[in-house]
Amino acid sequence: MIPSSRALLLQVVIALFVCPLFAQAPEHLTHDQAFQDAREFVHLLETAHPDPYSNLGGKVAFERKAEDLYKAIPAEGLDVPGLRDRLAAFIAPLHDGHTRVGGRSDKWSDDSPKLTVEFQIASDGLLISASDLPELKGLRGSRLLAVNGITVDQLLERMSQQVATENQYGTYVGLTIVLRSSKLLSNLIPGLDRASGVTYTLQTPAGQRIERKISWGGTHPEDSQKWVDQSLYWPGLKRSEDPFYYRFLPDGKTAYFRVANMMPREGYEIVEKYHVGNLKEFLAEYYKRHNRPMPADTAAALAGIPSLFEQGTNLLNEMKRRNTPNLIVDLRGNGGGSTPTFIPFIYQLFGDTYFARATGAQFVQVKSELYLQKYNSTVAEERKKDPNFEVGEYEFTSSYEGKTTEEKRIKRISDFSEHHMSFAPALEAMNGKPLYTPKRLVVLCDPGVFSAAFQAMFYLHDVGAVVVGVPSAQSPNAFMEATPFTLTISKIPGSISNGMQMFMPDNPRANIFHPDFEVTYSTYKKYGFDDETALRYAVDLLAAGKIATPAKTE
């Protein structure tokens, strides 16, 4: 997600790039086959990633770790999932959520039934939000302190050494999954005996420290709506499964806009108009994922995908008609997609204030062979734009080009117009003026806010929005823009970051962006451990006058 024309416009979610359909791979890899794919993987990391060395201790330490990887391959070879797990362990110290190894895992997959318990992540720990286990009946809201005597902090540390996460909140997300599976938990607690069950050490909302021994067996409904202790939801919000929708809340002063992903119809337009990968494959995957027949006509297929821009426009027009002073944008659980699909909405909110904002963000991008493949380009094509282009060069940028706000806006929107993006005419007609700017703007965040969603949150914060919730699993200074690969022999898929963002360049080691108002365990307790705690907290902050008017930068 680099603010150059191509990179910012073409940031597309990793799930789209890593296609689930691959050529047939051998079930068992010989030593030489595994060695060749391991070498290929390391080569791709070194040529496509902006900095594979620093987090692994430098180049020499990286090469030593690579040598250890090669030497550890068994003489008799191994199966594909086994190689996949070794490669995943190799990159875990990168702490890079966009550099991943896909495919089936021997170590980190479990198809057996899981414990019927769900954990919520507060900024200061884990708590039970729902369960159907008799041992946990009536314990909703209890904090998890330890498992089999091992503290949550210790479990987080062990997991961070085996799985690539960017900060502790990303590790928390993984731990909420691991805690429900005896197989996965055994990776963190060696020698775990399934027959003996597992012991949770809890602290109840009343402050009592208790232990509950839980059996891994038993049958419970998978549907959490049928559990004894279900998740609680605030009745003040009428929820929807739609990815983009808005509501006007009971206080009569606040609008709520849910943005569940950053890959709306406009994201697929970008794939089409900017020639990123194969649009028909992306569309087919979308319709397959939603269990819907795909229209044969491309325009009809695009029209069948929900539009973020249309919903955002309708929302702001309705807010303007009602003179609604407050807006809450809910990005919780939004794992990303295409950053540019959200920028038109920000522009509608703030007009030229968005382009005039004073941002110190810095970006770097590596133009590798893998990068060229992703954008269906060649060295010859790149040299038409830059005669001095060389594979492997780094591009550094810090902001949109242009000396004045108007120049920045014209350049940005002209690029949309030249590529015939559907929303471009509406943006041109604004001529720098916002469609509607609320007096107060709040963004809801949780660990699930990642990649393009994190950038959208940060950009809104830059223009004066107040962030409420739990920190994101995304680091503000992070490797970005997933570039897909498939290893030649094993057909193991994955992605490698070909860029890096520095949203906090003055603090290079920063890996957590803290919301202005964090949702702690105490906050959850105040609202009865409601899953809409962050939203209710934001509404109360607005009512109490604790959220200021968005800052103006012009």
Coordinates of C-alpha atoms in Angstrom, one line a residue:
M1 CA 0.0 0.0 0.0
I2 CA 2.3 2.7 -1.3
P3 CA 1.0 6.1 -2.4
S4 CA 2.5 5.9 -5.9
S5 CA -0.1 5.8 -8.6
R6 CA 0.1 2.1 -9.2
A7 CA 0.7 0.7 -5.8
L8 CA -1.9 2.7 -3.9
L9 CA -4.5 2.1 -6.6
L10 CA -3.8 -1.6 -7.0
Q11 CA -3.5 -2.9 -3.5
V12 CA -5.7 -5.9 -3.6
V13 CA -6.5 -8.3 -0.7
I14 CA -4.2 -11.3 -0.4
A15 CA -7.1 -13.8 -0.5
L16 CA -7.8 -12.8 -4.1
F17 CA -4.2 -13.1 -5.2
V18 CA -3.6 -16.5 -3.6
C19 CA -5.9 -18.6 -5.8
P20 CA -7.1 -21.8 -4.2
L21 CA -6.8 -23.8 -7.4
F22 CA -3.3 -25.2 -8.2
A23 CA -1.7 -27.7 -10.4
Q24 CA -1.3 -31.2 -9.1
A25 CA 1.7 -31.5 -6.7
P26 CA 3.4 -34.8 -5.7
E27 CA 2.1 -36.2 -2.4
H28 CA 5.6 -36.9 -1.2
L29 CA 8.7 -34.7 -2.0
T30 CA 12.1 -36.3 -2.3
H31 CA 14.9 -34.6 -0.5
D32 CA 16.0 -32.9 -3.7
Q33 CA 12.5 -31.7 -4.5
A34 CA 12.0 -30.2 -1.1
F35 CA 15.5 -28.7 -1.2
Q36 CA 14.8 -27.0 -4.5
D37 CA 11.5 -25.5 -3.4
A38 CA 13.1 -24.3 -0.1
R39 CA 15.8 -22.6 -2.1
E40 CA 13.2 -21.1 -4.4
F41 CA 11.3 -19.8 -1.4
V42 CA 14.3 -18.1 0.2
H43 CA 15.3 -16.6 -3.2
L44 CA 11.8 -15.1 -3.6
L45 CA 12.1 -13.6 -0.1
E46 CA 15.4 -12.1 -0.8
T47 CA 14.4 -10.6 -4.1
A48 CA 10.8 -9.5 -3.6
H49 CA 10.7 -8.5 0.1
P50 CA 11.8 -5.0 1.1
D51 CA 13.8 -6.2 4.1
P52 CA 13.8 -9.9 5.0
Y53 CA 17.0 -9.5 7.0
S54 CA 16.5 -7.1 9.9
N55 CA 13.9 -9.0 12.0
L56 CA 16.0 -12.2 11.6
G57 CA 19.1 -10.6 12.9
G58 CA 20.7 -9.3 9.7
K59 CA 21.8 -10.8 6.4
V60 CA 24.3 -13.2 7.9
A61 CA 21.8 -14.5 10.5
F62 CA 19.2 -14.8 7.7
E63 CA 21.6 -16.9 5.5
R64 CA 22.5 -19.1 8.5
K65 CA 18.8 -19.7 9.2
A66 CA 18.3 -20.6 5.5
E67 CA 21.2 -23.0 5.7
D68 CA 19.7 -24.6 8.8
L69 CA 16.4 -24.9 6.9
Y70 CA 18.1 -26.8 4.0
K71 CA 20.1 -29.1 6.3
A72 CA 17.1 -30.1 8.3
I73 CA 15.3 -31.5 5.3
P74 CA 15.1 -35.3 5.9
A75 CA 17.1 -37.5 3.6
E76 CA 14.0 -39.5 2.8
G77 CA 12.1 -36.3 2.0
L78 CA 8.8 -35.2 3.4
D79 CA 5.2 -34.5 2.4
V80 CA 4.0 -31.1 1.1
P81 CA 2.3 -30.0 4.4
G82 CA 5.5 -30.8 6.2
L83 CA 7.6 -28.5 4.0
R84 CA 4.9 -25.9 4.2
D85 CA 5.2 -25.9 8.0
R86 CA 8.9 -25.5 7.9
L87 CA 8.7 -22.6 5.5
A88 CA 6.1 -20.9 7.7
A89 CA 8.3 -21.3 10.8
F90 CA 11.2 -19.8 8.8
I91 CA 9.3 -16.5 8.3
A92 CA 7.6 -16.3 11.7
P93 CA 10.3 -14.0 13.0
L94 CA 9.6 -11.5 10.2
H95 CA 6.4 -10.5 12.1
D96 CA 4.9 -9.8 8.7
G97 CA 1.2 -10.4 8.3
H98 CA 1.4 -10.0 4.5
T99 CA 4.2 -12.6 4.0
R100 CA 2.5 -15.9 4.4
V101 CA 2.7 -19.6 3.3
G102 CA -0.6 -21.1 2.3
G103 CA -1.9 -24.6 1.8
R104 CA -2.7 -27.3 4.3
S105 CA -0.7 -27.4 7.5
D106 CA 0.2 -30.6 9.4
K107 CA 0.9 -28.5 12.5
W108 CA -1.7 -25.7 12.5
S109 CA -4.8 -27.4 11.0
D110 CA -7.4 -29.4 12.9
D111 CA -10.7 -30.6 11.4
S112 CA -12.0 -32.2 14.6
P113 CA -14.8 -30.5 16.6
K114 CA -13.7 -27.6 18.7
L115 CA -14.6 -26.6 22.2
T116 CA -17.8 -24.6 22.2
V117 CA -16.4 -21.4 23.7
E118 CA -15.7 -18.0 22.2
F119 CA -13.2 -15.5 23.6
Q120 CA -13.4 -11.7 23.2
I121 CA -10.2 -9.6 23.0
A122 CA -10.0 -6.6 25.2
S123 CA -7.0 -4.3 25.1
D124 CA -5.7 -5.9 28.3
G125 CA -6.6 -9.6 27.9
L126 CA -9.0 -12.3 26.9
L127 CA -12.5 -12.9 28.3
I128 CA -15.2 -15.5 27.7
S129 CA -18.0 -14.0 25.5
A130 CA -20.1 -17.1 24.8
S131 CA -20.0 -20.9 25.5
D132 CA -22.0 -24.1 25.6
L133 CA -19.8 -25.9 28.0
P134 CA -21.3 -27.0 31.3
E135 CA -18.1 -26.3 33.1
L136 CA -18.3 -22.7 32.0
K137 CA -22.0 -22.1 32.5
G138 CA -22.7 -18.7 33.9
L139 CA -19.1 -17.6 33.5
R140 CA -19.5 -15.1 30.6
G141 CA -17.2 -12.2 31.1
S142 CA -14.6 -14.1 33.1
R143 CA -11.0 -13.3 32.2
L144 CA -8.7 -16.1 31.1
L145 CA -5.6 -16.0 33.2
A146 CA -3.8 -19.3 32.4
V147 CA -4.2 -22.7 30.7
N148 CA -2.8 -25.8 32.5
G149 CA -0.9 -23.4 34.8
I150 CA 0.7 -21.5 31.9
T151 CA -0.2 -17.9 31.8
V152 CA -1.8 -16.2 28.8
D153 CA 1.3 -14.0 28.5
Q154 CA 3.5 -17.1 28.3
L155 CA 1.2 -18.7 25.7
L156 CA 1.4 -15.5 23.6
E157 CA 5.2 -15.5 23.7
R158 CA 5.3 -19.2 22.6
M159 CA 2.9 -18.6 19.8
S160 CA 4.7 -15.5 18.5
Q161 CA 7.8 -17.6 18.1
Q162 CA 6.0 -20.1 15.8
V163 CA 3.4 -18.0 13.9
A164 CA 4.0 -14.8 12.1
T165 CA 2.1 -11.9 13.7
E166 CA 2.9 -8.2 13.8
N167 CA 2.1 -7.5 17.4
Q168 CA 0.5 -9.1 20.5
Y169 CA -3.0 -8.4 19.2
G170 CA -2.4 -10.5 16.2
T171 CA -1.1 -13.2 18.5
Y172 CA -4.2 -12.8 20.6
V173 CA -6.4 -13.5 17.5
G174 CA -4.5 -16.8 16.9
L175 CA -4.7 -17.8 20.5
T176 CA -8.5 -17.5 20.5
I177 CA -8.5 -20.2 17.8
V178 CA -5.8 -22.4 19.4
L179 CA -7.5 -22.5 22.8
R180 CA -10.4 -24.4 21.4
S181 CA -8.3 -27.3 19.9
S182 CA -6.3 -29.9 21.7
K183 CA -4.1 -30.5 18.6
L184 CA -3.3 -26.8 18.1
L185 CA -2.8 -26.1 21.8
S186 CA -0.3 -29.0 22.0
N187 CA 2.0 -26.8 19.8
L188 CA 2.2 -24.4 22.7
I189 CA 1.9 -26.9 25.6
P190 CA 4.0 -30.0 24.5
G191 CA 2.8 -33.2 26.0
L192 CA -0.8 -32.0 26.4
D193 CA -2.9 -35.1 27.2
R194 CA -6.2 -34.9 25.4
A195 CA -7.7 -37.6 27.6
S196 CA -7.0 -35.4 30.7
G197 CA -8.9 -32.4 29.3
V198 CA -7.7 -28.9 29.9
T199 CA -7.8 -26.6 32.9
Y200 CA -8.7 -22.9 32.4
T201 CA -7.7 -20.5 35.2
L202 CA -10.3 -17.7 35.3
Q203 CA -11.1 -14.5 37.1
T204 CA -14.8 -13.9 37.4
P205 CA -16.4 -10.5 36.9
A206 CA -16.7 -10.4 40.7
G207 CA -12.9 -10.8 41.0
Q208 CA -12.9 -14.4 42.2
R209 CA -10.0 -16.6 40.9
I210 CA -11.3 -20.1 39.9
E211 CA -10.2 -23.1 37.9
R212 CA -12.4 -25.2 35.6
K213 CA -11.3 -28.5 34.1
I214 CA -12.9 -29.0 30.7
S215 CA -13.2 -32.2 28.7
W216 CA -12.3 -32.1 25.0
G217 CA -15.2 -34.6 24.3
G218 CA -18.9 -34.1 24.2
T219 CA -21.2 -32.9 21.5
H220 CA -22.5 -29.4 21.3
P221 CA -24.3 -27.4 18.6
E222 CA -21.9 -25.6 16.2
D223 CA -24.4 -22.7 15.9
S224 CA -23.5 -20.3 18.7
Q225 CA -27.1 -19.0 18.7
K226 CA -28.1 -22.3 20.3
W227 CA -25.5 -22.2 23.1
V228 CA -26.5 -21.9 26.7
D229 CA -24.5 -18.7 27.2
Q230 CA -24.8 -16.8 23.9
S231 CA -23.1 -13.6 22.9
L232 CA -25.0 -10.5 23.9
Y233 CA -25.8 -7.7 21.3
W234 CA -27.1 -4.2 22.0
P235 CA -30.7 -3.9 20.7
G236 CA -30.0 -0.3 19.8
L237 CA -28.4 -1.5 16.5
K238 CA -30.3 -3.5 13.9
R239 CA -27.5 -5.6 12.5
S240 CA -27.2 -6.9 8.9
E241 CA -25.1 -9.5 7.1
D242 CA -24.6 -6.9 4.3
P243 CA -20.9 -5.8 4.0
F244 CA -21.9 -2.2 3.7
Y245 CA -24.9 -0.7 5.4
Y246 CA -25.8 2.3 7.6
R247 CA -28.3 3.0 10.4
F248 CA -29.4 6.0 12.4
L249 CA -29.0 5.2 16.1
P250 CA -31.7 5.8 18.8
D251 CA -30.0 9.0 20.2
G252 CA -31.2 10.8 17.0
K253 CA -27.8 12.4 16.6
T254 CA -25.6 9.6 15.4
A255 CA -25.3 7.7 12.1
Y256 CA -23.6 4.3 12.0
F257 CA -21.8 3.0 8.9
R258 CA -20.6 -0.6 8.8
V259 CA -17.7 -1.4 6.4
A260 CA -17.0 -5.1 6.7
N261 CA -14.3 -5.4 4.0
M262 CA -12.3 -3.3 1.5
M263 CA -13.1 -5.3 -1.6
P264 CA -16.5 -3.9 -2.7
R265 CA -17.5 -3.6 -6.4
E266 CA -15.1 -0.8 -6.8
G267 CA -12.2 -3.1 -5.9
Y268 CA -13.1 -5.5 -8.8
E269 CA -13.3 -2.4 -11.0
I270 CA -9.7 -1.7 -10.1
V271 CA -8.7 -5.2 -11.0
E272 CA -10.4 -4.7 -14.4
K273 CA -9.4 -1.2 -15.3
Y274 CA -5.8 -1.4 -14.0
H275 CA -5.2 -4.9 -15.3
V276 CA -4.3 -6.6 -12.0
G277 CA -4.5 -10.3 -12.5
N278 CA -7.5 -12.0 -14.1
L279 CA -10.8 -10.4 -13.4
K280 CA -12.9 -13.4 -14.4
E281 CA -11.0 -15.6 -12.0
F282 CA -11.5 -13.0 -9.2
L283 CA -15.2 -12.7 -10.0
A284 CA -15.7 -16.5 -10.1
E285 CA -14.0 -16.8 -6.7
Y286 CA -16.3 -14.1 -5.3
Y287 CA -19.5 -15.8 -6.5
K288 CA -18.3 -19.2 -5.4
R289 CA -17.5 -17.8 -1.9
H290 CA -21.0 -16.4 -1.7
N291 CA -22.8 -19.5 -3.1
R292 CA -24.3 -17.5 -6.0
P293 CA -24.4 -18.2 -9.7
M294 CA -22.1 -15.9 -11.6
P295 CA -23.7 -13.9 -14.5
A296 CA -22.0 -14.6 -17.8
D297 CA -21.9 -10.9 -18.6
T298 CA -19.0 -9.1 -16.8
A299 CA -20.9 -5.9 -16.3
A300 CA -23.8 -7.9 -14.7
A301 CA -21.3 -9.8 -12.6
L302 CA -19.8 -6.5 -11.3
A303 CA -23.2 -5.1 -10.6
G304 CA -24.0 -8.1 -8.4
I305 CA -21.3 -7.1 -6.0
P306 CA -22.2 -4.6 -3.2
S307 CA -20.8 -1.1 -3.7
L308 CA -19.2 0.8 -0.8
F309 CA -19.3 4.1 -2.8
E310 CA -23.0 3.9 -3.4
Q311 CA -23.8 3.1 0.3
G312 CA -21.4 5.9 1.5
T313 CA -23.0 8.4 -0.9
N314 CA -26.5 7.5 0.2
L315 CA -25.5 7.7 3.9
L316 CA -23.9 11.2 3.6
N317 CA -26.9 12.5 1.6
E318 CA -29.3 11.3 4.3
M319 CA -27.1 12.7 7.1
K320 CA -27.1 16.0 5.2
R321 CA -30.9 16.0 4.9
R322 CA -31.2 15.2 8.6
N323 CA -28.4 17.4 9.7
T324 CA -26.9 14.5 11.7
P325 CA -23.9 15.7 13.6
N326 CA -22.2 12.4 14.5
L327 CA -20.9 9.5 12.4
I328 CA -19.5 6.2 13.6
V329 CA -17.6 4.2 11.0
D330 CA -17.3 0.6 12.1
L331 CA -14.2 -1.2 10.6
R332 CA -14.1 -4.0 13.2
G333 CA -13.2 -7.4 11.7
N334 CA -12.3 -5.7 8.4
G335 CA -9.3 -7.7 7.1
G336 CA -8.6 -5.4 4.2
G337 CA -8.7 -5.4 0.4
S338 CA -8.2 -2.4 -1.8
T339 CA -7.3 0.9 -0.1
P340 CA -8.5 3.1 -3.0
T341 CA -12.1 1.8 -2.6
F342 CA -12.4 3.8 0.6
I343 CA -10.6 7.0 -0.5
P344 CA -13.6 8.3 -2.5
F345 CA -15.7 8.1 0.7
I346 CA -13.0 10.0 2.7
Y347 CA -13.0 12.6 0.0
Q348 CA -16.8 12.9 0.1
L349 CA -16.5 13.4 3.9
F350 CA -13.7 16.1 3.8
G351 CA -13.2 17.3 0.2
D352 CA -9.8 19.0 -0.2
T353 CA -9.1 18.7 3.6
Y354 CA -8.2 15.1 2.9
F355 CA -5.5 16.1 0.4
A356 CA -4.3 19.0 2.5
R357 CA -3.7 16.9 5.6
A358 CA -0.2 17.0 7.0
T359 CA 1.0 13.4 7.0
G360 CA 4.5 12.2 7.8
A361 CA 3.9 8.7 6.4
Q362 CA 6.7 7.2 4.3
F363 CA 6.6 4.3 1.9
V364 CA 8.9 2.0 0.0
Q365 CA 8.3 -0.5 -2.7
V366 CA 10.5 -3.2 -4.3
K367 CA 10.2 -3.7 -8.1
S368 CA 11.0 -7.4 -8.3
E369 CA 10.3 -10.0 -10.9
L370 CA 7.5 -11.2 -8.7
Y371 CA 6.1 -7.7 -8.6
L372 CA 6.1 -7.5 -12.4
Q373 CA 4.3 -10.8 -12.7
K374 CA 1.6 -9.5 -10.4
Y375 CA 0.9 -6.5 -12.5
N376 CA 1.2 -8.3 -15.8
S377 CA 4.2 -6.2 -16.7
T378 CA 7.7 -6.7 -18.1
V379 CA 11.0 -4.9 -18.0
A380 CA 10.3 -3.5 -21.5
E381 CA 6.9 -2.1 -20.4
E382 CA 8.4 -0.5 -17.3
R383 CA 11.2 1.1 -19.3
K384 CA 8.6 2.8 -21.5
K385 CA 7.7 4.8 -18.4
D386 CA 11.2 4.9 -16.9
P387 CA 14.2 4.2 -19.3
N388 CA 16.4 3.6 -16.3
F389 CA 14.2 1.0 -14.7
E390 CA 16.0 -2.1 -13.3
V391 CA 14.6 -5.1 -11.6
G392 CA 15.1 -5.0 -7.9
E393 CA 15.1 -1.2 -7.6
Y394 CA 13.5 0.5 -4.6
E395 CA 10.9 3.3 -4.9
F396 CA 10.6 5.8 -2.0
T397 CA 7.6 8.1 -1.6
S398 CA 6.1 10.2 1.2
S399 CA 2.9 11.7 -0.1
Y400 CA 0.8 12.4 -3.2
E401 CA 2.6 14.4 -5.8
G402 CA 1.7 18.1 -6.2
K403 CA 2.7 21.3 -4.5
T404 CA -0.8 22.5 -3.7
T405 CA -3.9 20.7 -2.4
E406 CA -5.6 21.3 -5.8
E407 CA -2.7 19.8 -7.7
K408 CA -2.8 16.7 -5.5
R409 CA -6.6 16.3 -5.9
I410 CA -6.5 16.8 -9.7
K411 CA -3.8 14.3 -10.1
R412 CA -5.5 11.7 -8.0
I413 CA -9.0 12.1 -9.4
S414 CA -7.7 12.4 -13.0
D415 CA -6.1 9.0 -12.6
F416 CA -9.5 7.6 -11.6
S417 CA -11.1 9.3 -14.6
E418 CA -8.5 8.2 -17.1
H419 CA -9.2 4.6 -16.0
H420 CA -12.9 5.2 -16.3
M421 CA -13.7 4.3 -12.7
S422 CA -17.4 4.5 -12.1
F423 CA -17.2 6.9 -9.2
A424 CA -14.8 9.4 -10.9
P425 CA -17.5 11.7 -12.4
A426 CA -19.1 12.2 -8.9
L427 CA -15.7 13.1 -7.4
E428 CA -14.9 15.5 -10.2
A429 CA -18.2 17.3 -9.7
M430 CA -17.4 17.9 -6.1
N431 CA -14.5 20.3 -7.2
G432 CA -12.8 20.0 -3.8
K433 CA -16.0 20.5 -1.7
P434 CA -17.2 17.8 0.7
L435 CA -20.5 16.2 0.2
Y436 CA -21.1 16.3 4.0
T437 CA -18.8 16.7 6.9
P438 CA -20.1 15.5 10.3
K439 CA -19.2 17.5 13.4
R440 CA -17.8 14.5 15.1
L441 CA -16.4 11.3 13.5
V442 CA -15.5 8.1 15.3
V443 CA -13.9 4.9 13.9
L444 CA -14.4 1.6 15.7
C445 CA -11.3 -0.7 15.7
D446 CA -10.4 -4.2 16.9
P447 CA -7.6 -6.7 16.2
G448 CA -9.4 -7.7 13.0
V449 CA -8.8 -4.3 11.4
F450 CA -5.9 -5.1 9.0
S451 CA -4.1 -4.1 5.8
A452 CA -6.3 -1.7 3.7
A453 CA -8.8 -1.4 6.6
F454 CA -5.9 -0.2 8.9
Q455 CA -4.9 2.3 6.3
A456 CA -8.4 3.6 6.0
M457 CA -8.6 4.0 9.8
F458 CA -5.3 5.8 9.9
Y459 CA -6.2 8.2 7.1
L460 CA -9.5 9.1 8.9
H461 CA -7.5 9.6 12.1
D462 CA -5.2 11.9 10.2
V463 CA -8.2 14.1 9.2
G464 CA -9.5 14.3 12.8
A465 CA -11.4 11.1 13.5
V466 CA -11.3 9.6 17.0
V467 CA -10.6 5.9 17.2
V468 CA -12.4 3.8 19.8
G469 CA -11.8 0.1 20.5
V470 CA -9.0 -2.5 20.8
P471 CA -5.7 -2.1 19.0
S472 CA -5.4 -3.6 15.5
A473 CA -3.3 -6.6 14.7
Q474 CA -1.6 -4.5 12.0
S475 CA 1.5 -2.6 12.9
P476 CA 1.6 1.1 11.9
N477 CA 5.1 0.5 10.6
A478 CA 4.6 -2.6 8.5
F479 CA 5.5 -4.6 5.5
M480 CA 2.6 -4.4 3.0
E481 CA 1.1 -5.2 -0.4
A482 CA 1.0 -9.0 -0.7
T483 CA 2.5 -10.4 -3.9
P484 CA 1.5 -14.0 -4.7
F485 CA 3.8 -16.9 -5.5
T486 CA 3.5 -20.6 -6.1
L487 CA 6.5 -22.9 -5.6
T488 CA 7.4 -24.9 -8.6
I489 CA 7.4 -28.5 -7.4
S490 CA 5.3 -28.6 -4.3
K491 CA 2.8 -26.0 -5.6
I492 CA 2.7 -24.4 -2.2
P493 CA 1.1 -21.0 -2.5
G494 CA 1.7 -17.9 -0.5
S495 CA 2.5 -14.2 -0.7
I496 CA 5.4 -11.9 0.0
S497 CA 5.2 -8.2 0.9
N498 CA 6.7 -6.1 -1.8
G499 CA 6.4 -2.8 0.1
M500 CA 6.6 -1.2 3.5
Q501 CA 4.7 1.6 5.2
M502 CA 6.0 3.9 7.9
F503 CA 3.0 5.6 9.5
M504 CA 5.1 6.4 12.5
P505 CA 8.5 7.1 10.9
D506 CA 9.8 8.9 14.0
N507 CA 9.3 5.6 16.0
P508 CA 10.5 2.8 13.6
R509 CA 10.0 0.1 16.2
A510 CA 6.4 1.0 16.8
N511 CA 4.2 -2.0 16.2
I512 CA 0.9 -1.0 17.9
F513 CA -1.4 1.8 17.1
H514 CA -3.4 2.6 20.2
P515 CA -6.9 3.9 19.9
D516 CA -7.7 7.3 21.4
F517 CA -10.2 5.5 23.7
E518 CA -9.3 1.8 24.4
V519 CA -11.8 -0.8 25.2
T520 CA -10.4 -2.6 28.3
Y521 CA -11.8 -5.4 30.3
S522 CA -13.3 -2.8 32.6
T523 CA -15.1 -1.3 29.6
Y524 CA -16.6 -4.6 28.7
K525 CA -17.7 -5.1 32.3
K526 CA -19.4 -1.7 32.3
Y527 CA -21.5 -2.7 29.3
G528 CA -22.3 -6.2 30.5
F529 CA -19.8 -7.9 28.2
D530 CA -21.9 -6.9 25.2
D531 CA -20.3 -7.7 21.9
E532 CA -21.2 -4.1 20.9
T533 CA -19.3 -2.7 23.8
A534 CA -17.1 -0.5 21.5
L535 CA -20.1 1.0 19.8
R536 CA -22.0 1.7 23.0
Y537 CA -18.8 3.2 24.5
A538 CA -18.5 5.5 21.5
V539 CA -22.1 6.6 21.7
D540 CA -21.7 7.5 25.4
L541 CA -18.4 9.3 24.7
L542 CA -20.3 11.4 22.0
A543 CA -23.1 12.1 24.4
A544 CA -20.7 13.2 27.1
G545 CA -18.9 15.6 24.8
K546 CA -15.6 13.8 25.1
I547 CA -15.1 13.6 21.3
A548 CA -14.1 16.8 19.6
T549 CA -14.9 18.2 16.2
P550 CA -12.7 16.8 13.4
A551 CA -9.5 18.8 12.9
K552 CA -9.2 21.0 9.9
T553 CA -5.9 21.1 8.0
E554 CA -6.5 23.8 5.4

